[in-house]
Short mmCIF file of N, CA and C in Angstrom, two decimals:
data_model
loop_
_atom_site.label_atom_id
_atom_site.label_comp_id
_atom_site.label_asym_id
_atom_site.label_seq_id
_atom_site.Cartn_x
_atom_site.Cartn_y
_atom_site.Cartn_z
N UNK A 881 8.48 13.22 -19.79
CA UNK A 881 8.88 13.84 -18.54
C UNK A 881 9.44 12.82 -17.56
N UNK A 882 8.80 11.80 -17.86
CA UNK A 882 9.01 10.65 -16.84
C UNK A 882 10.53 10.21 -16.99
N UNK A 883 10.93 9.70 -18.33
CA UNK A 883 11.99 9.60 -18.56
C UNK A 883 13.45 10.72 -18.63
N UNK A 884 12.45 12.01 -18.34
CA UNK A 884 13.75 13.30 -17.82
C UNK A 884 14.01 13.10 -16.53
N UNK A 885 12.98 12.78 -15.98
CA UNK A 885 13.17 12.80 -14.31
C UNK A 885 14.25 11.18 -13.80
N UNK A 886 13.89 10.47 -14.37
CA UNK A 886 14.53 9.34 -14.26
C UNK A 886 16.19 9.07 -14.81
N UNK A 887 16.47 9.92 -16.08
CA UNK A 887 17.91 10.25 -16.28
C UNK A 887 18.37 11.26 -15.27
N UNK A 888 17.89 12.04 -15.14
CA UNK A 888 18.61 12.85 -13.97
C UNK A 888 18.74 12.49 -12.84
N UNK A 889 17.90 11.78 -12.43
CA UNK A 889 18.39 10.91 -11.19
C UNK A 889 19.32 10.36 -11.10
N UNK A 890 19.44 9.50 -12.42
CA UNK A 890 20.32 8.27 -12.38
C UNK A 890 21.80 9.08 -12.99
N UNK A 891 21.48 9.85 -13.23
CA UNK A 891 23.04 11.66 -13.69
C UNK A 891 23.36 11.61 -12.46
N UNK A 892 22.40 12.03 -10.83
CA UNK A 892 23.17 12.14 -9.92
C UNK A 892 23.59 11.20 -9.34
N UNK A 893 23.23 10.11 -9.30
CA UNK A 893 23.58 8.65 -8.43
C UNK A 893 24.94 8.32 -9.09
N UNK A 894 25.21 8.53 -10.36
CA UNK A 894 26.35 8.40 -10.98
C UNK A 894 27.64 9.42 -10.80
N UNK A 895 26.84 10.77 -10.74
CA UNK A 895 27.86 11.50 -10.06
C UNK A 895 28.34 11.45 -8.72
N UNK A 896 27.50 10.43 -7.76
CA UNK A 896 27.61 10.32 -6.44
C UNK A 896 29.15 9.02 -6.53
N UNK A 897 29.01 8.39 -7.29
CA UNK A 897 29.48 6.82 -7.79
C UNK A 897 30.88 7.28 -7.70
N UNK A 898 30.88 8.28 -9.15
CA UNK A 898 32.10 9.11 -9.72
C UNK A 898 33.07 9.96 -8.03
N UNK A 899 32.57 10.19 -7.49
CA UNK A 899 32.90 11.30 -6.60
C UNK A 899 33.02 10.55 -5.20
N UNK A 900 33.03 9.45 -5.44
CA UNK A 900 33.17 8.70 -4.57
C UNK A 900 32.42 8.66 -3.10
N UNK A 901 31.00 9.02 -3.20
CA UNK A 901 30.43 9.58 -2.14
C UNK A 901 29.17 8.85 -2.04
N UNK A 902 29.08 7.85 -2.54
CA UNK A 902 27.55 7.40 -2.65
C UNK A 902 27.74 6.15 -1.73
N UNK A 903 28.64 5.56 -1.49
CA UNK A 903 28.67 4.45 -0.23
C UNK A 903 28.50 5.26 1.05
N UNK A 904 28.85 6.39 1.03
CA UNK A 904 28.36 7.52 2.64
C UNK A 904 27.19 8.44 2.54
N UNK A 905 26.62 8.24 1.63
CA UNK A 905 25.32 8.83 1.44
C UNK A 905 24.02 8.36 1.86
N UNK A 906 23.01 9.20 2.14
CA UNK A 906 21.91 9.05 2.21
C UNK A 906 21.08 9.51 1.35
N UNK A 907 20.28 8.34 0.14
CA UNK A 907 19.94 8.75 -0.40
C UNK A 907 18.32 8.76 -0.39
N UNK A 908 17.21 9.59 -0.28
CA UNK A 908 15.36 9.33 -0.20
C UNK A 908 14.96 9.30 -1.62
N UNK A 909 13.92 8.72 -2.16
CA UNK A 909 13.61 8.90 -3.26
C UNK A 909 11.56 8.67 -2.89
N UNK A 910 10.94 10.20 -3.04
CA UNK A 910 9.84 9.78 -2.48
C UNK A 910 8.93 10.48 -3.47
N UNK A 911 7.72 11.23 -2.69
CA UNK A 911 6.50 11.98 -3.85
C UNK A 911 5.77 12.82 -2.64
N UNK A 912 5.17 13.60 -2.86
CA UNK A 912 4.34 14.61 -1.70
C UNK A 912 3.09 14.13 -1.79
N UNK A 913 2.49 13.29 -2.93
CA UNK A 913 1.41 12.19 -3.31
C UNK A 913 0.93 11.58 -4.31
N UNK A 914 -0.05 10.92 -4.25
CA UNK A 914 -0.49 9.90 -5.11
C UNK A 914 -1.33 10.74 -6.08
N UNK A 915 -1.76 10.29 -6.76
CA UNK A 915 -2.63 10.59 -8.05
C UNK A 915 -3.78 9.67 -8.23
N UNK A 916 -4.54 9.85 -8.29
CA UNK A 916 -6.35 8.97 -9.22
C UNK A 916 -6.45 9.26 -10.41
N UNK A 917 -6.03 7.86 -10.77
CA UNK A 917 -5.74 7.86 -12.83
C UNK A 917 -6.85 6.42 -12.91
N UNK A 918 -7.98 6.99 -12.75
CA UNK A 918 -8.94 6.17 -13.05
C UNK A 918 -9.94 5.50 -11.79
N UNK A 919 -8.99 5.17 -10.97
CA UNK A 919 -9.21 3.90 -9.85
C UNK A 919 -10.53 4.50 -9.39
N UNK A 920 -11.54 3.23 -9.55
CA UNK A 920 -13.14 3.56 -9.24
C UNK A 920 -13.63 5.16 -9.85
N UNK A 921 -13.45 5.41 -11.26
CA UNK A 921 -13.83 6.57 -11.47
C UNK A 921 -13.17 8.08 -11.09
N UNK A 922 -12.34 7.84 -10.55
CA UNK A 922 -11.67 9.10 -9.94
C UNK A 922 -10.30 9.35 -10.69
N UNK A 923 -10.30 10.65 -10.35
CA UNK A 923 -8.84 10.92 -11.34
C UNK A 923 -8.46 11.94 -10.00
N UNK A 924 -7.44 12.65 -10.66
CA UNK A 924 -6.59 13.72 -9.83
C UNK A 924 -6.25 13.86 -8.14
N UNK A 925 -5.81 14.77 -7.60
CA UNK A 925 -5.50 14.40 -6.46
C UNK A 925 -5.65 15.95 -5.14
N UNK A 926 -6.74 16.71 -6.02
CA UNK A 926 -7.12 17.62 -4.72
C UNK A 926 -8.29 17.53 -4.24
N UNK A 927 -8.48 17.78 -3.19
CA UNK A 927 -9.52 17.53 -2.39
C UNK A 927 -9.61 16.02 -1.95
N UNK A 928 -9.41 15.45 -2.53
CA UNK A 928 -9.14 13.80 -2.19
C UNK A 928 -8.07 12.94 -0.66
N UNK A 929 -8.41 11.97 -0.69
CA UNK A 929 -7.22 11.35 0.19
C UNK A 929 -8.12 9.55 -0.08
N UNK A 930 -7.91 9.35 -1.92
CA UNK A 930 -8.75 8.20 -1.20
C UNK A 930 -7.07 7.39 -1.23
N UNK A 931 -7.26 6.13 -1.50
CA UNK A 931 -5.61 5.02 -1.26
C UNK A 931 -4.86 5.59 -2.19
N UNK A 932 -5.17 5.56 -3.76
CA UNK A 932 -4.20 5.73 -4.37
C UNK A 932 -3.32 7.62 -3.98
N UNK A 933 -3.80 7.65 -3.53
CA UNK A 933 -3.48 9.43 -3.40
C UNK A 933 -2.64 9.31 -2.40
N UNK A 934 -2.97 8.51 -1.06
CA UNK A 934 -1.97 8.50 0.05
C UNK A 934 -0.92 7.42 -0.31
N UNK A 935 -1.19 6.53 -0.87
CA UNK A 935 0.29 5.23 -1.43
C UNK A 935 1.24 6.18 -2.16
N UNK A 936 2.56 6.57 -1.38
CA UNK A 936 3.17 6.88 -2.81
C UNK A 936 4.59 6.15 -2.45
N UNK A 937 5.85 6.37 -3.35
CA UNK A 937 6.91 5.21 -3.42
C UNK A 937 8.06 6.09 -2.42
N UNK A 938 8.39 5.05 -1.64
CA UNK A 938 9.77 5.30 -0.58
C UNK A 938 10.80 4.37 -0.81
N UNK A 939 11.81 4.60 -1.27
CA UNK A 939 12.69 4.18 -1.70
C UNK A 939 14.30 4.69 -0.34
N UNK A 940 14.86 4.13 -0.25
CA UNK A 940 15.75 4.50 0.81
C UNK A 940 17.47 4.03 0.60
N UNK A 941 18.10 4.91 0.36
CA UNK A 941 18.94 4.27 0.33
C UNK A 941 20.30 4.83 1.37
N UNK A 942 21.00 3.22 2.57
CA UNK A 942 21.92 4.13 3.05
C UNK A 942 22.91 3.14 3.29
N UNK A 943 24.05 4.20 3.81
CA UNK A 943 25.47 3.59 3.54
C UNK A 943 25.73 2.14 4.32
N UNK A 944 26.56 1.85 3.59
CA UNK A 944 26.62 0.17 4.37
C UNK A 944 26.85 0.01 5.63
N UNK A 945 27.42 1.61 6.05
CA UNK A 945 28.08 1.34 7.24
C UNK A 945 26.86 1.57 8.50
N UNK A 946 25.67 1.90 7.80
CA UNK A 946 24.77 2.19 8.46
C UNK A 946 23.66 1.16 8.37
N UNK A 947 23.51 0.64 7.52
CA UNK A 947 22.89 -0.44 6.89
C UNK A 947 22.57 -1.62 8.48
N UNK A 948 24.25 -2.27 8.60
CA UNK A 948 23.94 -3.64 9.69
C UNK A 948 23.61 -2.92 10.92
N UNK A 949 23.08 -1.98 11.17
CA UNK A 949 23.35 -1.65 12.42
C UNK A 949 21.79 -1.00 12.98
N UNK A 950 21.36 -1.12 11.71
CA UNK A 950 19.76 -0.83 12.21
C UNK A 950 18.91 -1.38 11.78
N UNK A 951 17.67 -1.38 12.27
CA UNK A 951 16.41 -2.43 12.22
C UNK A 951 14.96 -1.38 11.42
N UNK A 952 14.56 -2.35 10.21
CA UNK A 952 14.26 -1.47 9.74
C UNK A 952 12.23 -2.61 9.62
N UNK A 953 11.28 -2.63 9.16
CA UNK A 953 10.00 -2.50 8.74
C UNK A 953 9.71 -2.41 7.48
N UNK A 954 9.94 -2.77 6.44
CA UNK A 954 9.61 -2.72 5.09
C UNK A 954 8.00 -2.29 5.00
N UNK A 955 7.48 -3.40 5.28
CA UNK A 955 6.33 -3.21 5.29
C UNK A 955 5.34 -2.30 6.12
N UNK A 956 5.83 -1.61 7.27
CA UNK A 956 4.93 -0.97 8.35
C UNK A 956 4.94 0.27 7.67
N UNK A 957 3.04 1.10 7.83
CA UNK A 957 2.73 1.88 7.49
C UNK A 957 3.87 3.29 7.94
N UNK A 958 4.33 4.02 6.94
CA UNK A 958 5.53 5.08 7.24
C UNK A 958 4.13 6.67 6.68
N UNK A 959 4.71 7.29 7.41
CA UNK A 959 4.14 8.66 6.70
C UNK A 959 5.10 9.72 6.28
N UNK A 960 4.89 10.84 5.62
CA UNK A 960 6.12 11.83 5.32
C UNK A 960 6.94 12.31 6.26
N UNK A 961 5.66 12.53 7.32
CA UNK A 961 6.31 13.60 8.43
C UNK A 961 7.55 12.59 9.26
N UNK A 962 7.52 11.03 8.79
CA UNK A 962 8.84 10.21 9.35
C UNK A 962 10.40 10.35 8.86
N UNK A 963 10.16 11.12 7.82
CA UNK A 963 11.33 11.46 6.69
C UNK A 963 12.14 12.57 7.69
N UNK A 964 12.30 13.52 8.52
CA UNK A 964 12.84 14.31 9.00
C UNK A 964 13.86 13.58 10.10
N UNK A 965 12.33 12.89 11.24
CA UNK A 965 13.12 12.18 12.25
C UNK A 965 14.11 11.36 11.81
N UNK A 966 13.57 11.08 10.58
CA UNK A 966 14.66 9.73 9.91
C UNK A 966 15.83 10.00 9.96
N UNK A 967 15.81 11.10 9.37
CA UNK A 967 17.76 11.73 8.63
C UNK A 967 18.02 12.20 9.77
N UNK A 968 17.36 12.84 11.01
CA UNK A 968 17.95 13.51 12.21
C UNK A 968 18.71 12.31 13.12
N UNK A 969 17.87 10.99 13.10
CA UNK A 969 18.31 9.84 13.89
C UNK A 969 19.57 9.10 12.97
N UNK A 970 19.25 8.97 11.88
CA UNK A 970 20.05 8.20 11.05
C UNK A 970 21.90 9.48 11.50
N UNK A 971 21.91 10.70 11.32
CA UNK A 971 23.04 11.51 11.80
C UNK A 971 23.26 11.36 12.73
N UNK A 972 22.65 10.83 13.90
CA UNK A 972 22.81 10.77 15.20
C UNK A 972 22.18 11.43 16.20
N UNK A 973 21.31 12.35 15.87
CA UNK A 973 20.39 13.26 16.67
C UNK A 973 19.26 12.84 16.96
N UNK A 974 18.70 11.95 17.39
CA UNK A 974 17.62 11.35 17.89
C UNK A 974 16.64 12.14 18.72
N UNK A 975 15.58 12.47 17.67
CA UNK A 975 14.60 13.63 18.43
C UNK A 975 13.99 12.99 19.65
N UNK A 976 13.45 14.08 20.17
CA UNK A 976 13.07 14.33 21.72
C UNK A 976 11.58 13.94 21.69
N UNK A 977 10.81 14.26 20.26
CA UNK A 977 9.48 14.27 20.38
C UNK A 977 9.36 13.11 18.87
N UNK A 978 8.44 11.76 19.82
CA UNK A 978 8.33 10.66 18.82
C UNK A 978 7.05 10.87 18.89
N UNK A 979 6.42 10.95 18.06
CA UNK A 979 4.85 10.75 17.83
C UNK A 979 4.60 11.18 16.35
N UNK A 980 3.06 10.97 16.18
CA UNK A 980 2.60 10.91 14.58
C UNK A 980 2.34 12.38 14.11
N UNK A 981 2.46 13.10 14.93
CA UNK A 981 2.37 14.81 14.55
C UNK A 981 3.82 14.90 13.86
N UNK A 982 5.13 14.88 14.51
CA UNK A 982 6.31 15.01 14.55
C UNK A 982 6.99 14.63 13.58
N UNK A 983 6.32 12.85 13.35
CA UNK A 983 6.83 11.84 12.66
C UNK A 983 7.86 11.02 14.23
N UNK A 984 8.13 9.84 13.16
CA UNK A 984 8.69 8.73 14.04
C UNK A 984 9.78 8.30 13.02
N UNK A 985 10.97 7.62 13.32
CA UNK A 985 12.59 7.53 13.15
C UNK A 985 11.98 6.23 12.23
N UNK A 986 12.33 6.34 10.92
CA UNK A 986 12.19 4.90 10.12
C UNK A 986 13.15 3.60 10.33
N UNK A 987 13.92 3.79 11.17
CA UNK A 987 15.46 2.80 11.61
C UNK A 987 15.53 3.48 12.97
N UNK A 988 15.67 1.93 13.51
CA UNK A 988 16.31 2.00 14.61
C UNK A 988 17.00 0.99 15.30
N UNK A 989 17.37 1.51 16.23
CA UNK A 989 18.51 0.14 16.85
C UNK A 989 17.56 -1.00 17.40
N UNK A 990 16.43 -1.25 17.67
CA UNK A 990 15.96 -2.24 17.23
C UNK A 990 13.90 -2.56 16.99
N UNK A 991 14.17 -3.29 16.70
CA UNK A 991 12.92 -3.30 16.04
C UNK A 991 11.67 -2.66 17.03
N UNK A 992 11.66 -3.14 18.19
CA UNK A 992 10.46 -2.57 19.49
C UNK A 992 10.35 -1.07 19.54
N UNK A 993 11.45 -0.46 18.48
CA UNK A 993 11.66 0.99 18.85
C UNK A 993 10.66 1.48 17.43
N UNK A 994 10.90 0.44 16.12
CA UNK A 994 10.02 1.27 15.07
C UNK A 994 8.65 2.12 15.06
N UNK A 995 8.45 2.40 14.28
CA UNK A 995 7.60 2.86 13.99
C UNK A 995 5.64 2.33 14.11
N UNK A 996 6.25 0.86 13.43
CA UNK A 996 5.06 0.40 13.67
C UNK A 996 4.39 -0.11 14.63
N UNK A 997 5.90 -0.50 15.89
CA UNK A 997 5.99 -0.72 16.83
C UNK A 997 4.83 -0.09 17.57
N UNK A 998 5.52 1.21 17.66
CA UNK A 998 4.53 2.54 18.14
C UNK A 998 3.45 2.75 17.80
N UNK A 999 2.72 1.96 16.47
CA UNK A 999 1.23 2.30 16.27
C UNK A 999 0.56 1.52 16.20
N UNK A 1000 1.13 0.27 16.77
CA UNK A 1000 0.42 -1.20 16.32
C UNK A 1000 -0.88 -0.46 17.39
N UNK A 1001 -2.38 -1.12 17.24
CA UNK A 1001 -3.21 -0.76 17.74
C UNK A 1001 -3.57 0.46 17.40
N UNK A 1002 -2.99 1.50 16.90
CA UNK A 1002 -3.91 2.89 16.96
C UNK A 1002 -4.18 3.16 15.70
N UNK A 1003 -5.12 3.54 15.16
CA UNK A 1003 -5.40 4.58 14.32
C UNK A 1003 -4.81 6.16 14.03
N UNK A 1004 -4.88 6.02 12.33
CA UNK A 1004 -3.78 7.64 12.13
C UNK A 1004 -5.17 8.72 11.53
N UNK A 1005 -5.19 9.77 11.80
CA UNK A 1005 -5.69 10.79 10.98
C UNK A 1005 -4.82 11.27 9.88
N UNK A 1006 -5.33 11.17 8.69
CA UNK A 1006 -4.54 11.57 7.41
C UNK A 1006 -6.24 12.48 7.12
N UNK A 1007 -5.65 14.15 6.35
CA UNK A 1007 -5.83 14.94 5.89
C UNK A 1007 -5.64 15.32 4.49
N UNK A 1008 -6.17 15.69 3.84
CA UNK A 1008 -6.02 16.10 2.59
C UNK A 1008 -5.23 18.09 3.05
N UNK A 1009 -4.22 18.09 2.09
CA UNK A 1009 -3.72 19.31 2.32
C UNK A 1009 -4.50 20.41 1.27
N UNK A 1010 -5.40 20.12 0.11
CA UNK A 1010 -6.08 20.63 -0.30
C UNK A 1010 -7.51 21.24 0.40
N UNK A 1011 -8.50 20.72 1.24
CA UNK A 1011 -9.32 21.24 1.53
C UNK A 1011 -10.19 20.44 2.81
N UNK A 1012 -10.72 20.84 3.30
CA UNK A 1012 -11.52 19.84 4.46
C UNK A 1012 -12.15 18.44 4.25
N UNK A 1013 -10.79 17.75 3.90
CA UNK A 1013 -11.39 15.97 3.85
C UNK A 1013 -10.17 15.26 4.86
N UNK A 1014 -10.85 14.42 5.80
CA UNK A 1014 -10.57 13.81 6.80
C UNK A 1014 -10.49 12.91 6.86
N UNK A 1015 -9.36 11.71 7.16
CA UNK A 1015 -9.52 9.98 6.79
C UNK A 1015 -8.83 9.65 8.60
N UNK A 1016 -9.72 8.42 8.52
CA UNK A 1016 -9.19 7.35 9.48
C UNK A 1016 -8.36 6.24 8.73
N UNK A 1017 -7.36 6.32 9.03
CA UNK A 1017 -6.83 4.71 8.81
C UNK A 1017 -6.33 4.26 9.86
N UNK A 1018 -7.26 3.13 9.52
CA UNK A 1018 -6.72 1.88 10.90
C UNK A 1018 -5.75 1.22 11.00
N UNK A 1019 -5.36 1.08 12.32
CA UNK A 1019 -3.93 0.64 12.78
C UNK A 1019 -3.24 -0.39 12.05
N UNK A 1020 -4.19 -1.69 11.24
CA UNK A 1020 -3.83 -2.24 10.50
C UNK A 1020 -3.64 -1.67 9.35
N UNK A 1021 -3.92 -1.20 8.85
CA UNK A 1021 -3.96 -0.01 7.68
C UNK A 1021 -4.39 -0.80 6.25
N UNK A 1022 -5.26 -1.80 7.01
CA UNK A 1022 -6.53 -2.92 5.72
C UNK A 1022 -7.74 -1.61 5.50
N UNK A 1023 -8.22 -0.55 6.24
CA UNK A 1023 -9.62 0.04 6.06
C UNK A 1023 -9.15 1.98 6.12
N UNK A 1024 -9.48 2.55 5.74
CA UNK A 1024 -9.79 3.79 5.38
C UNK A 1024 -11.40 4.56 5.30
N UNK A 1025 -11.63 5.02 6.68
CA UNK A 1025 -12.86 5.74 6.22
C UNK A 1025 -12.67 7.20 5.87
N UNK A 1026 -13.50 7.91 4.90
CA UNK A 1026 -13.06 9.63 4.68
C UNK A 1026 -14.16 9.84 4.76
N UNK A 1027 -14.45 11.33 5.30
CA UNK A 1027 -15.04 12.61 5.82
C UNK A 1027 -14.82 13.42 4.53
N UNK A 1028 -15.86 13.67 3.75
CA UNK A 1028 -15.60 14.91 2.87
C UNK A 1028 -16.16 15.86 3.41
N UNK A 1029 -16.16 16.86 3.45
CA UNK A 1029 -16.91 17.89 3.39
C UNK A 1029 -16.88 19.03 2.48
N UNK A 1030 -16.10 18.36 1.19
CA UNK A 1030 -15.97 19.56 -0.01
C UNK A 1030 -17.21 18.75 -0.53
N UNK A 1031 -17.43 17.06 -0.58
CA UNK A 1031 -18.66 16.74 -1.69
C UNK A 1031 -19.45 16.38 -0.94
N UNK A 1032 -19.87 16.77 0.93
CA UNK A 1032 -20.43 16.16 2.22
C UNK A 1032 -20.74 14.72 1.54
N UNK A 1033 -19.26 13.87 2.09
CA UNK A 1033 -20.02 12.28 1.54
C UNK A 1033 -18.85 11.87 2.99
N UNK A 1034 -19.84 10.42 2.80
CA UNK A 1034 -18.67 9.73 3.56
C UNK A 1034 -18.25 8.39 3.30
N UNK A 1035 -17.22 7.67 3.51
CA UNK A 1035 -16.99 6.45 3.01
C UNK A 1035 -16.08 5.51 3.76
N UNK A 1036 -16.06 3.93 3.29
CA UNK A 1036 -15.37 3.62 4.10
C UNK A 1036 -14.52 2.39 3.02
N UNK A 1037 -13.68 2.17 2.61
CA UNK A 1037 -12.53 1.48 1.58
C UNK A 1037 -12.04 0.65 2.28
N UNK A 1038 -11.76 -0.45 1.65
CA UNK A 1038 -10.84 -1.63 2.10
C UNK A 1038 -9.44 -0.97 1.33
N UNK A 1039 -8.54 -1.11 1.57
CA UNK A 1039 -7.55 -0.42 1.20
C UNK A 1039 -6.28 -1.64 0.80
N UNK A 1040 -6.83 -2.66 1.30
CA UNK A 1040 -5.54 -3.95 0.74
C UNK A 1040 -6.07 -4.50 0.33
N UNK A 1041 -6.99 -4.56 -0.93
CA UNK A 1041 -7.62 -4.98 -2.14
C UNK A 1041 -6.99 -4.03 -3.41
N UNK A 1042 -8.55 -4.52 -4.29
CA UNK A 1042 -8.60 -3.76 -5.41
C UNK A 1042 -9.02 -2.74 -5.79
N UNK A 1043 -7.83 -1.13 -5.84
CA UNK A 1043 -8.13 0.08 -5.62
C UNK A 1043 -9.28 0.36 -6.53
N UNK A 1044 -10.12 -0.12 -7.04
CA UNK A 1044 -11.28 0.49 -7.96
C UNK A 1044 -12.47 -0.42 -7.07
N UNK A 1045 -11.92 -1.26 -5.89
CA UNK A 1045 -13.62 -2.03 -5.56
C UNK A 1045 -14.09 -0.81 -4.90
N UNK A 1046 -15.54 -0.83 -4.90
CA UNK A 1046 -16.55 0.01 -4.21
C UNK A 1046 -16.64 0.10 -2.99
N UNK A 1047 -17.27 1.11 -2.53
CA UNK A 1047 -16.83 1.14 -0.84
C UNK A 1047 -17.65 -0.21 -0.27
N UNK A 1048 -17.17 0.42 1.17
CA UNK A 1048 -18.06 -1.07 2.08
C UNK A 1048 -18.78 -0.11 2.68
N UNK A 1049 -19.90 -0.89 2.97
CA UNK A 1049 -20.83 -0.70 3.64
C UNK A 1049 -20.91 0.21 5.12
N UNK A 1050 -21.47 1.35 5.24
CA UNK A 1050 -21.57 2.32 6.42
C UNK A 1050 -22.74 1.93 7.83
N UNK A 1051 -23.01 1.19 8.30
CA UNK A 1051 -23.87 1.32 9.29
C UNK A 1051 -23.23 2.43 10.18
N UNK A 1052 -24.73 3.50 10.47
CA UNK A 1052 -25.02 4.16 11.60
C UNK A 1052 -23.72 4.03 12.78
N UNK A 1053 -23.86 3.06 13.68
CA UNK A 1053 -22.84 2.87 14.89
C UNK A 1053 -21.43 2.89 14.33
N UNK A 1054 -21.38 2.57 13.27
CA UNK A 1054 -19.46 2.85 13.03
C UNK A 1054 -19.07 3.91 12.58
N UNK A 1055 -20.39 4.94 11.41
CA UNK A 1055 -20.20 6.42 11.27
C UNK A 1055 -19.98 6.84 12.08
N UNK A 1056 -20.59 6.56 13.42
CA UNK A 1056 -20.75 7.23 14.61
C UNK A 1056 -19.45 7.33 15.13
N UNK A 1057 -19.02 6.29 15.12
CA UNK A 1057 -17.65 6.14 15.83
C UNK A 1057 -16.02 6.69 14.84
N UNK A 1058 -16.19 6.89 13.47
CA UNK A 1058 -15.24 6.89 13.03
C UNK A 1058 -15.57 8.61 13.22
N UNK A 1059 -16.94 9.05 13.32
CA UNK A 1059 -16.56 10.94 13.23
C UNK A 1059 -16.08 11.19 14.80
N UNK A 1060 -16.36 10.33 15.57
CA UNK A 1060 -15.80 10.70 16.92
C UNK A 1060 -14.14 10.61 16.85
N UNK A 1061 -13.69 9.54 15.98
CA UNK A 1061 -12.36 9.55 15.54
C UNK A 1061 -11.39 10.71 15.32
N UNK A 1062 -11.95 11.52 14.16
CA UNK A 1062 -12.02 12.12 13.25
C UNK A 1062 -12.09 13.51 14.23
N UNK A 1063 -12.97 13.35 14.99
CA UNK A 1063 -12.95 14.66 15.82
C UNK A 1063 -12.06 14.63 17.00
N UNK A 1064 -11.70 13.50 17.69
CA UNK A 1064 -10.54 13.65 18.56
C UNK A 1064 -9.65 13.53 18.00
N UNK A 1065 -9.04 13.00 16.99
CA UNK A 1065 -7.92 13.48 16.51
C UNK A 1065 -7.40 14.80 15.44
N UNK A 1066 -8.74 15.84 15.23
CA UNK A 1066 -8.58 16.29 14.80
C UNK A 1066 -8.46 17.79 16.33
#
């Protein structure tokens, strides 16, 4: 399957080539999510939101002529809902409403305007779209705590390690504080 999906891609990038349209194109190449194929015992991807489930691949590709002219973050944490503002700003329509509900513009004219710009310091609420599980990730986006309430557990992951190490350690005062999280931003 892997290799159907991957010729057909590379069918249209070639037909883009052929048709002379792929130097003015915008092209995304992304996933709606991650999967648990093992990492610390876990497999599949409902009810879940542990790292491997929220990491998935963004690939971007745009025209040259658009390329020198904007400032982009490789590395700063992006979410899906940034994919809309993206293509609306990247056309020239620069939405009205920047925030993490909305999403935020992946390029911009310059760097103070990105994305990460905008979240350095804060914490994001990420949701599982399957069922009532709730994550903090922190502004650095090194820690991940989740809220289950499909298996009532709770946890807290280093997330720029090794996706199978075991959680870290929960004291009382930081549960405390990450469900207050969890509840104002929810």
């Amino acid at each position: 399957r892997l290799r159907e999906a991957d010729a057909g891609f590379g069918e249209f990038i070639a037909a883009l080539r052929e048709l002379g349209m792929y130097d003015d194109s915008i092209v995304i190449v992304t996933s709606d999510h991650g999967d648990s194929l093992g990492e610390g015992g876990r497999w599949g991807h409902a009810y879940t939101i542990f790292p491997e489930i929220l990491r998935i691949p963004l690939i971007v590709h745009l025209p040259p002529s658009v390329r020198g002219r904007v400032a982009v973050n490789p590395s700063g944490l992006t979410f899906l809902t940034d994919l809309t503002p993206t293509l609306y700003a990247l056309l020239g329509h620069e939405p009205e409403l920047k925030n993490d509900v909305f999403g935020r513009p992946l390029f911009a004219a310059s760097a103070r305007d990105l994305p990460a710009a905008a979240r350095a310091g804060a914490s994001s609420l990420v949701v599982s779209s399957y069922g009532p599980v709730y994550g903090i990730l922190t502004a650095n986006g090194r820690s991940l705590y989740i809220a289950d309430a499909v298996n009532y557990t709770e946890s807290l992951l280093d997330v720029s390690g090794d996706p199978a190490a075991p959680p870290l350690p929960l004291a009382d005062d930081t549960r405390a504080a990450y469900r207050e999280a969890v509840r104002e931003a929810v």
